[in-house]
XYZ file of C-alpha atoms in Angstrom:
523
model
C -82.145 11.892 20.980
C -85.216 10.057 21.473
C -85.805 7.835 24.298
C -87.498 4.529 22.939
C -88.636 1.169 24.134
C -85.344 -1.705 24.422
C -86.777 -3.676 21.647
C -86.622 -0.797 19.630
C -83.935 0.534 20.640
C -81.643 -3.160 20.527
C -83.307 -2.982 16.651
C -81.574 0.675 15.731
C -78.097 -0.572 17.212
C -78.458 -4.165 15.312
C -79.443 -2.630 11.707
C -76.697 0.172 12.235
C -73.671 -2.217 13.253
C -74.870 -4.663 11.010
C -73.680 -2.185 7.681
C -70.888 -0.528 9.994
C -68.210 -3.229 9.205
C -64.990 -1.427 10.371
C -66.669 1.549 12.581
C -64.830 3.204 15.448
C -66.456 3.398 18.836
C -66.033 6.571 20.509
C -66.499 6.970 24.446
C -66.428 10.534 25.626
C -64.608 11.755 22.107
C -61.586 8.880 22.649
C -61.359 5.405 20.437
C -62.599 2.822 22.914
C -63.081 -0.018 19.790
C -62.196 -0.259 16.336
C -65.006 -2.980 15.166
C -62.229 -3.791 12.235
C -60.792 -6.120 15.117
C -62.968 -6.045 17.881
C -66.264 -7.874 19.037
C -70.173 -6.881 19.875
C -73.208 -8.906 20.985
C -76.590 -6.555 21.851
C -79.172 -7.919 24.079
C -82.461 -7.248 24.433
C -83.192 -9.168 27.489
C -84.878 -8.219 30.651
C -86.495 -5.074 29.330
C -83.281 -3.309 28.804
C -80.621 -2.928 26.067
C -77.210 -4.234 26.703
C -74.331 -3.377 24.361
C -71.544 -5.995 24.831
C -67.850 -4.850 23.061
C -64.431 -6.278 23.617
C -61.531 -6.562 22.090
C -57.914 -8.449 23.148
C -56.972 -5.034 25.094
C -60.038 -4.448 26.820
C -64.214 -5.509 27.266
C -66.882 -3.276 27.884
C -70.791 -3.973 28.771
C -73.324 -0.324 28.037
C -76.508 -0.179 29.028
C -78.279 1.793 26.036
C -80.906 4.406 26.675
C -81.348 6.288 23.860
C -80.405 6.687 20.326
C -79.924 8.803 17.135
C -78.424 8.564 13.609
C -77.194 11.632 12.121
C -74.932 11.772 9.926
C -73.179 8.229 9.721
C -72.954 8.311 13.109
C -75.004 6.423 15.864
C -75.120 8.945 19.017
C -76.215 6.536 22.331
C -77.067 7.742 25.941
C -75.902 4.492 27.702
C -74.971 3.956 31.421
C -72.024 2.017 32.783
C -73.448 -1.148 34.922
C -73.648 -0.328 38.247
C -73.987 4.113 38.020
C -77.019 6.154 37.536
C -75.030 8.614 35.180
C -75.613 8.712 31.847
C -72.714 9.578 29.246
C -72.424 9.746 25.451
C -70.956 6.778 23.251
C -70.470 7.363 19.515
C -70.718 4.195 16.966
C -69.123 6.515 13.625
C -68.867 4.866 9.943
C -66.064 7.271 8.898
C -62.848 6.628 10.511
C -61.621 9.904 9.735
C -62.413 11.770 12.773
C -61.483 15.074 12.253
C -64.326 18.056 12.056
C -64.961 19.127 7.659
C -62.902 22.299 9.270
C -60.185 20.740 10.583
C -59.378 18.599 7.576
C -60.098 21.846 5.021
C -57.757 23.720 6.964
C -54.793 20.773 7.407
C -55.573 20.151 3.711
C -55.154 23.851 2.667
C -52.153 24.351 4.929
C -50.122 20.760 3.335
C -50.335 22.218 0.052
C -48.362 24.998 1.022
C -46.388 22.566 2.849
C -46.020 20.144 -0.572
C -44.956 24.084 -2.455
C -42.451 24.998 -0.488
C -40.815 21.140 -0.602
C -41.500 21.237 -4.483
C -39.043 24.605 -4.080
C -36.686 23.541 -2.007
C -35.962 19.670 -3.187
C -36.749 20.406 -6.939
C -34.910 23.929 -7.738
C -34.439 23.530 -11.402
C -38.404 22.907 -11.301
C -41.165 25.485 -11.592
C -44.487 24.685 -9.791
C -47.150 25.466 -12.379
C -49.841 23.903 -10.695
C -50.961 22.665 -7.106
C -54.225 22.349 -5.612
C -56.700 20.171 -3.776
C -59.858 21.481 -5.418
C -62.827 18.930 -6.067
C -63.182 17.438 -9.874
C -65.872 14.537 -9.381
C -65.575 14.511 -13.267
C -62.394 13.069 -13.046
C -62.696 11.222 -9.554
C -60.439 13.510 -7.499
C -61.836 14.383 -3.982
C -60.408 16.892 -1.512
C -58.219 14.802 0.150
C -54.854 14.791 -2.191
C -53.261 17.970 -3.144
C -51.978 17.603 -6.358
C -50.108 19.882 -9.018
C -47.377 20.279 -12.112
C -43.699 21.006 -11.850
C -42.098 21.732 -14.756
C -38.145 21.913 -16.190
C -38.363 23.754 -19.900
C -39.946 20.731 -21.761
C -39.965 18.404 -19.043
C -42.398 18.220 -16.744
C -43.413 15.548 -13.748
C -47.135 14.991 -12.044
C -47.092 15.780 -8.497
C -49.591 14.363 -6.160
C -49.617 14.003 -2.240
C -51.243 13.028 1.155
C -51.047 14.848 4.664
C -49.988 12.520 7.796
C -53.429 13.270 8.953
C -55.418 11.524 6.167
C -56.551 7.861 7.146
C -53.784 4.612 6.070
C -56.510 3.784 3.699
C -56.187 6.911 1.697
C -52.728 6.803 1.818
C -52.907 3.443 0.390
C -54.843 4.800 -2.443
C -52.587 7.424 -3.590
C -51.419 5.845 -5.902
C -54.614 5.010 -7.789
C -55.242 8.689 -8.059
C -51.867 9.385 -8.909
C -51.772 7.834 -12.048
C -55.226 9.240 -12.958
C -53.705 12.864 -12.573
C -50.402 12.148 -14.576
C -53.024 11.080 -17.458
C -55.023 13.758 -17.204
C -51.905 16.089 -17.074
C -50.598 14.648 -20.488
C -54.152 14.591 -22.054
C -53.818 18.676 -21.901
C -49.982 19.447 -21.447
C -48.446 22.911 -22.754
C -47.152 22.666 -26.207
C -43.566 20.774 -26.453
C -44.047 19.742 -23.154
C -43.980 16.210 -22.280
C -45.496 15.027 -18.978
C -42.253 12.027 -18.062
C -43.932 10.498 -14.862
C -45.322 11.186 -11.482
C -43.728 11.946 -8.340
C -46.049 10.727 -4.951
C -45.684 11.970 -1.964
C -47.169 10.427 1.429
C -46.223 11.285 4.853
C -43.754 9.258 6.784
C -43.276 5.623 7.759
C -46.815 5.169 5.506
C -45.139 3.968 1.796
C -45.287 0.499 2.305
C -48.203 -0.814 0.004
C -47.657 1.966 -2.272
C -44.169 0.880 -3.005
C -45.485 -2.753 -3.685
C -47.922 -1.382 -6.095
C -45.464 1.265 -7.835
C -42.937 -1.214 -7.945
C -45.266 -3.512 -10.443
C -45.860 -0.315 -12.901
C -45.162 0.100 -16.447
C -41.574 1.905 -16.468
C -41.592 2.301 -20.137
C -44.738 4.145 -19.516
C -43.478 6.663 -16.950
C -40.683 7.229 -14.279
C -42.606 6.780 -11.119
C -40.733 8.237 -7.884
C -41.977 7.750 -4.579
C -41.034 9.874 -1.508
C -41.308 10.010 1.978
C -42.242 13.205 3.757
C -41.810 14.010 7.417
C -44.575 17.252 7.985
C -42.896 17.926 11.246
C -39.038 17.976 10.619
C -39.417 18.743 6.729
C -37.563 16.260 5.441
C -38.181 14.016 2.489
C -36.571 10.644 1.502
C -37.035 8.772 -1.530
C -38.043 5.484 -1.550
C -36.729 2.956 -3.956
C -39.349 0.495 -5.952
C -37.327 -0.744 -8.877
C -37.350 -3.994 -6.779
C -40.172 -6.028 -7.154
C -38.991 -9.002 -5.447
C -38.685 -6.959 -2.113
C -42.305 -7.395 -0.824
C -42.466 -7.968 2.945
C -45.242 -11.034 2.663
C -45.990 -13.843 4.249
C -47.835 -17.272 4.054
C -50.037 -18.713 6.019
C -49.653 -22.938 5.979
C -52.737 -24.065 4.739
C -54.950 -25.899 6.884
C -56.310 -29.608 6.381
C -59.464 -29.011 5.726
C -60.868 -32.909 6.391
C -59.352 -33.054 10.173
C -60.653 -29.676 10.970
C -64.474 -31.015 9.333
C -63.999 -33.884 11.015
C -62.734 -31.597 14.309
C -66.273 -30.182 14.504
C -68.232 -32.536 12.745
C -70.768 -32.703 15.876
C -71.448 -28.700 15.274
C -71.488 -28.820 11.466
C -74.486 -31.911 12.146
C -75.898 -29.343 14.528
C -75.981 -26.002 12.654
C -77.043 -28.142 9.326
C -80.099 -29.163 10.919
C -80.934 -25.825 11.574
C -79.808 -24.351 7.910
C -79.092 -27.515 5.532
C -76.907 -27.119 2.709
C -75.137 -23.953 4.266
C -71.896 -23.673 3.540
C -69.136 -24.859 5.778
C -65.734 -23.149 5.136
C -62.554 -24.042 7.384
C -60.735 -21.628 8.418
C -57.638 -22.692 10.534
C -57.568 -25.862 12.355
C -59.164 -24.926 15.519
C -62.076 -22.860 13.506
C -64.496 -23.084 11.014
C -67.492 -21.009 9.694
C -70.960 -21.527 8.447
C -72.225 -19.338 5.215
C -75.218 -18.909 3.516
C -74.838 -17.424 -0.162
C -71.194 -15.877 1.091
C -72.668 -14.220 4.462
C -70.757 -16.093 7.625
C -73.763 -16.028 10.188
C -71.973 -18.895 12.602
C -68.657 -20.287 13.584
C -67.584 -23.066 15.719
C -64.277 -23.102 17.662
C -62.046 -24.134 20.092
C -62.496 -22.163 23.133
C -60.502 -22.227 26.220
C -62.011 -23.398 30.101
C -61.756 -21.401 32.529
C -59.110 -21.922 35.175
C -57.930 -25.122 33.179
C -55.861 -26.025 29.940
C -58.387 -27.909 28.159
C -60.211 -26.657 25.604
C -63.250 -27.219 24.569
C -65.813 -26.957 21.162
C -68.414 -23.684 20.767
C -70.307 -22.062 18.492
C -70.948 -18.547 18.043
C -73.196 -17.152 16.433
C -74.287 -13.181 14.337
C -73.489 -11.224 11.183
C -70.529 -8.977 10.970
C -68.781 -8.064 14.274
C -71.744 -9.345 16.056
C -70.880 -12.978 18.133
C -72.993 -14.558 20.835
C -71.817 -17.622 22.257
C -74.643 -20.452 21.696
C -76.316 -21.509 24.587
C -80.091 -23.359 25.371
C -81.587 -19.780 26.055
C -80.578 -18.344 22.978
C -80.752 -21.385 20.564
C -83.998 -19.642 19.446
C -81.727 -16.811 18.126
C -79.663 -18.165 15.917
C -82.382 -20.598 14.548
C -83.875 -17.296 13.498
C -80.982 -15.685 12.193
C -80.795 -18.708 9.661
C -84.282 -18.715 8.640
C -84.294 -15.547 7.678
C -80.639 -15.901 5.540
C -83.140 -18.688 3.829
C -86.029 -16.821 3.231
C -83.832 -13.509 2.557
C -80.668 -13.950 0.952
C -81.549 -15.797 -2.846
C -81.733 -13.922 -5.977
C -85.322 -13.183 -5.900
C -85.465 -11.796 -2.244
C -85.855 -8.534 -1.197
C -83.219 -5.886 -2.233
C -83.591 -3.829 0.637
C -83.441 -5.889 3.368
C -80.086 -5.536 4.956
C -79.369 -9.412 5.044
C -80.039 -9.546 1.120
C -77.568 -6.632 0.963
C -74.738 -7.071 3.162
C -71.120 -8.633 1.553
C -72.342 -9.074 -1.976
C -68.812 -9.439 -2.884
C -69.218 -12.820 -0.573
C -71.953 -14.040 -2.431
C -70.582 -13.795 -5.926
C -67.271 -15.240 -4.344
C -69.322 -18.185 -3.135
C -71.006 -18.947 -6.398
C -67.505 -18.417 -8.003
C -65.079 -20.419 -5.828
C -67.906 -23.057 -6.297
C -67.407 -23.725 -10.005
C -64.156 -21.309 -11.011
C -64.030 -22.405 -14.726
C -67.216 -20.084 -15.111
C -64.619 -16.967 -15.209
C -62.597 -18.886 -17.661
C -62.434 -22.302 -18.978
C -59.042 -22.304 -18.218
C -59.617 -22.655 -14.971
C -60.316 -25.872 -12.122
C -62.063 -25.853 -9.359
C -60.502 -29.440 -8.434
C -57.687 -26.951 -6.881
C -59.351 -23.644 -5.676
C -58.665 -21.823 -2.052
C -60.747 -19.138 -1.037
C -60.345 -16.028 1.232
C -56.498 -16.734 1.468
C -54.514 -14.605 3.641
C -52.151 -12.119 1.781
C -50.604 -10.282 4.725
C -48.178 -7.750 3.913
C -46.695 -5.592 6.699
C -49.358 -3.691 8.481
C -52.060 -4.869 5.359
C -53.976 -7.742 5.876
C -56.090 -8.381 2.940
C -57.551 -11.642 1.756
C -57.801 -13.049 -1.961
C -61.150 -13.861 -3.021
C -60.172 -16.685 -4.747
C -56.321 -18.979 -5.653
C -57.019 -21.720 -8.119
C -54.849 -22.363 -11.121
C -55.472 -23.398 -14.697
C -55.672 -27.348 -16.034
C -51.717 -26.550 -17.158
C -50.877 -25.985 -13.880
C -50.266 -21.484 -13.761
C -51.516 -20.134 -10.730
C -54.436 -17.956 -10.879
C -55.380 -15.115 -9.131
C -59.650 -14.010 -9.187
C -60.230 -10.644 -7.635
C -63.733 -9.742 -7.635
C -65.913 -6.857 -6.851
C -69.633 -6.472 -7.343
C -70.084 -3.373 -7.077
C -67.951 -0.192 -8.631
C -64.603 0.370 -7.357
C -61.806 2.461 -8.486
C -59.253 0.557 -6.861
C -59.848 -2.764 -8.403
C -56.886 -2.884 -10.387
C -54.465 -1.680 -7.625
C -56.112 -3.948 -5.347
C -55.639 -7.111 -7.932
C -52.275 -6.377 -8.551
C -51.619 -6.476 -4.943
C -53.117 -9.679 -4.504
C -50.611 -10.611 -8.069
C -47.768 -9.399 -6.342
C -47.880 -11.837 -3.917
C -48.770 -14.491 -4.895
C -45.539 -14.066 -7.489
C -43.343 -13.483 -4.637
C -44.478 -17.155 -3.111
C -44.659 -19.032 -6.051
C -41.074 -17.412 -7.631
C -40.119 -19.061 -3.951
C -41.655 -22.170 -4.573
C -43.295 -21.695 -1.152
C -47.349 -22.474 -2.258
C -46.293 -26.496 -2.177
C -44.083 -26.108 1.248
C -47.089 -24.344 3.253
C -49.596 -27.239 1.823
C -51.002 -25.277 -0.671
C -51.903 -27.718 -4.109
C -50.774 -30.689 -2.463
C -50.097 -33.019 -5.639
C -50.585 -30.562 -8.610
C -47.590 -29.664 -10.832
C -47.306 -25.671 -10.583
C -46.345 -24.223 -13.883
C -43.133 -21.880 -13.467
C -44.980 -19.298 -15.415
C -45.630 -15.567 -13.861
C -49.513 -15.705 -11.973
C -52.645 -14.629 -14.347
C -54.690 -12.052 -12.470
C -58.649 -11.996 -12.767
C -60.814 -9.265 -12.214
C -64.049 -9.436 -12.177
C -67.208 -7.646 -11.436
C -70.622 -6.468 -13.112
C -70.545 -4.877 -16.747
C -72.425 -1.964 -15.519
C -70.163 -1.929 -12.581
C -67.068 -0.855 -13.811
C -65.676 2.396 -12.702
C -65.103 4.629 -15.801
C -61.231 4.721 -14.241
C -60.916 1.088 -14.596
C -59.041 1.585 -18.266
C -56.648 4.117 -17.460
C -55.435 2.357 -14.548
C -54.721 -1.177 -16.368
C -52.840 0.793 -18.903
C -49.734 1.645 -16.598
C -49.611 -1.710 -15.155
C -46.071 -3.863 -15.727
C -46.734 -5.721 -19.316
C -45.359 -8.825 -17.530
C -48.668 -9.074 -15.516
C -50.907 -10.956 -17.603
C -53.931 -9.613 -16.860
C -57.878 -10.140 -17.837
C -60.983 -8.209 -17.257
C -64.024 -10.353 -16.962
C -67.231 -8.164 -17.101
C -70.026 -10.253 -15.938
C -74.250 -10.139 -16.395
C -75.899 -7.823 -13.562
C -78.178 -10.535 -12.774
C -75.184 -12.849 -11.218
C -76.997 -13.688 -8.935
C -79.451 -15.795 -10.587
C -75.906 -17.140 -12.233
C -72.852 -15.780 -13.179
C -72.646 -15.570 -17.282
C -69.626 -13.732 -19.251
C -70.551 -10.672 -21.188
C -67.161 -9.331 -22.377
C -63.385 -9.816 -21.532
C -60.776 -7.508 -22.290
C -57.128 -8.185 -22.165
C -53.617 -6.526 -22.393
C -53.382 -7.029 -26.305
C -56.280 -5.361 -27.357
C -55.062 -2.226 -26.689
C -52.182 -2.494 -28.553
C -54.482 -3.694 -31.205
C -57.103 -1.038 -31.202
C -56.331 1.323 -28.563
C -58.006 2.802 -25.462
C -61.762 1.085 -24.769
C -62.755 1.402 -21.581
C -64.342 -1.986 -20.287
C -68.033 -0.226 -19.859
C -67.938 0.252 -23.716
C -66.980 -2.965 -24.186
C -70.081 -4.297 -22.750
C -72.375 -2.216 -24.182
């Protein structure tokens, strides 16, 4: 490590944290914060370099003395207030903590594991096939051990996760699952026909793979789903013929012209320092200011101390960074939102990390703004954005619930940059929102207040950058359920400078002329 001054050194911990979104903060090797739900302000003050965390369990202040980056991973020398001793704090991007040894060896060891279940659970079935190896060709990592087990002509996909892979790779299984069962029946022995794919993640984890499974084309495979417990060697099976079983819930949306008028003395105040930023509400006792997508300030009800009063503040900072605005810092933010003006536009520059950071934000913005540029179908008169979609442990947001001048709910999922999971991650989002509105639940919780909702099945969206679309994207749109009515909006690179349509692909035109990837499409 090298020991720099506290300007520099409050600089190195800012530009880290600021593209860290979701880190893990290590203190002596143990989780102290997970910066998915917790809190940091730095401070630069008084020639020294304070790191502020906290989080609903706990709240911790660092001095910082030194620092280093190597390998995703911020190593800091900082002191506890109060002691001379030094001591190590770790800021690391990848939540997956284990050493590349560890996980090679738990990986290696669960496919023997996933064999001898295969034998024991499947004895009329021969395992032909089972490995973990790396195919970046085909988009298969290390991390899912997958294989062939095969009955005379039958013969079933097999794919799985170890319980000590992340939640977010388990989530993903899936995804990669039905990439290997269509690369297995691309190549299959002769007279052998590949019927479907059997997943296998570890126990208590199937959750939000069973959503997505249960929305799969089942004239296009059997999909089976199990359970297994590493530890007692067990396996259950998991049932997802049932698509109306999704454990969801909606949030009551929020009336958007109280809460404005709530904090209509901060949205004067932060305007005059950034006008025409964008003001989003986001419950009734909180809204936040955006520029181009990126929140940089919110105001809130906060409680007094030793009282039950509240009363209205505004913090400020991008990402997990907050400070609470006060005269000696109003400098700070005024800063902050100059340079989202002078930064964050189309023409600015693409390195900085302002002009970088939530991109999918920014195109949301510019979408949610005027919606009928993804289809003409489409009106922005009744548009929510960022709506919760919580679903057990998985707390996602939709980019964007509008619905079409007839009145059918419409769901926009967008990425701007490529990413495999895009269709898993719409159909989520499909799911639902199909659950509520089969409910009739969207006009009970506030949500279209005075429009006529179709009875029709939600459209889903997706949407991202022509030349941004994972060569996967095809394949996995293939085995969705035929009742999703689905469309893939490809969209010019240059979206930032405005969002123009350069192809769309939909359901029927591959029954009409077969396989075409979406990056073909464009081209």
């Amino acid at each position: 490590m090298q020991t720099v001054n506290p300007q520099a050194l409050t600089r190195t911990v800012q530009e880290f944290l600021s593209e860290a979104a979701g880190a893990l903060v290590l203190e002596n090797g143990a989780v102290a914060f997970d910066l998915a739900q917790s809190k940091y302000s730095i401070s630069g003050e008084y020639n020294r370099c304070l790191l502020h965390l906290w989080s609903p369990e706990r709240n911790a202040v660092r001095r910082v003395l030194e620092a280093e980056i190597k390998n995703g991973t911020l190593r800091l020398a900082v002191q506890r207030l109060g002691q001379a001793r030094p001591f190590r704090l770790e800021i690391c991007r990848e939540r997956d903590r284990r050493t590349p040894t560890a996980r090679r060896v738990a990986r290696s060891a669960y496919e023997q594991k996933l064999r001898r279940t295969l034998d024991r659970h499947f004895p009329d079935f021969k395992v032909t096939k089972l490995t973990g190896s790396v195919d970046l060709e085909k988009s298969f990592g290390p991390v899912y051990a997958r294989g062939v087990i095969r009955q005379g002509r039958s013969a079933f996909a097999v794919l799985g996760a170890n319980a000590g892979e992340t939640q977010t790779s388990i989530d993903a299984a899936l995804t990669f699952g039905i990439l290997w069962l269509d690369v297995c029946r691309q190549t299959p022995p002769p007279g052998v026909l590949v019927e479907g794919l059997k997943l296998f993640v570890p126990n208590g984890t199937s959750a939000l793979v069973r959503e997505r499974m249960a929305n799969l084309n089942r004239a296009a495979a059997k999909w089976s789903l199990f359970e297994l417990d590493e530890r007692h060697d067990s396996l259950v099976e998991i049932d997802c013929t049932d698509r109306g079983n999704v454990a969801t819930r909606l949030v009551h949306a929020t009336d958007d012209a109280a809460a404005r008028e709530r904090f209509r003395e901060s949205i004067v105040a932060v305007q005059q320092i950034l006008p025409n930023c964008e003001v989003a509400v986001l419950s009734g006792a909180e809204i936040g200011f955006r520029w181009r997508g990126l929140e940089f300030a919110r105001a809130r009800l906060g409680g007094i101390p030793g009282s039950f009063r509240s009363k209205e503040e505004i913090v400020f900072g991008v990402g997990a960074e907050e400070r609470i605005l006060e005269l000696r810092n109003e400098e700070e933010l005024t800063a902050l939102a100059h340079s989202l003006r002078d930064v964050r536009h189309p023409y600015g520059p693409r390195q900085h990390p302002l002009w970088r950071l939530r991109p999918e934000r920014w195109l949301e913005s510019m979408v949610a703004d005027d919606v009928s540029m993804v289809d003409g179908r489409l009106q922005s008169a009744w548009r929510y954005s960022q709506v919760p979609a919580f679903s057990g442990s998985d707390r996602a947001m939709i980019d964007v619930l509008t619905t079409t001048k007839a009145g059918r709910l419409a769901v926009v999922e967008l990425k701007a940059d490529e990413d495999i999971h895009l269709p898993l991650q719409g159909l989520d989002y499909w799911s639902r929102v199909e659950w509520h509105h089969a409910r009739a639940e969207f006009p009970r919780f506030g949500y279209f207040e005075g429009q006529q909702l179709s009875s029709e099945k939600p459209l889903l969206f997706l949407v991202a950058p022509a030349f941004h679309v994972h060569p996967a994207t095809d394949t996995l749109l293939r085995y969705l359920s035929p009742e999703i009515a689905w469309e893939f909006v490809g969209i010019d690179e240059r979206w930032r400078e405005g969002v123009k349509v350069v192809f769309r692909k939909r359901p029927e035109r591959n029954a009409r002329r077969g396989p075409e990837t979406p990056n073909r499409a464009a081209s």
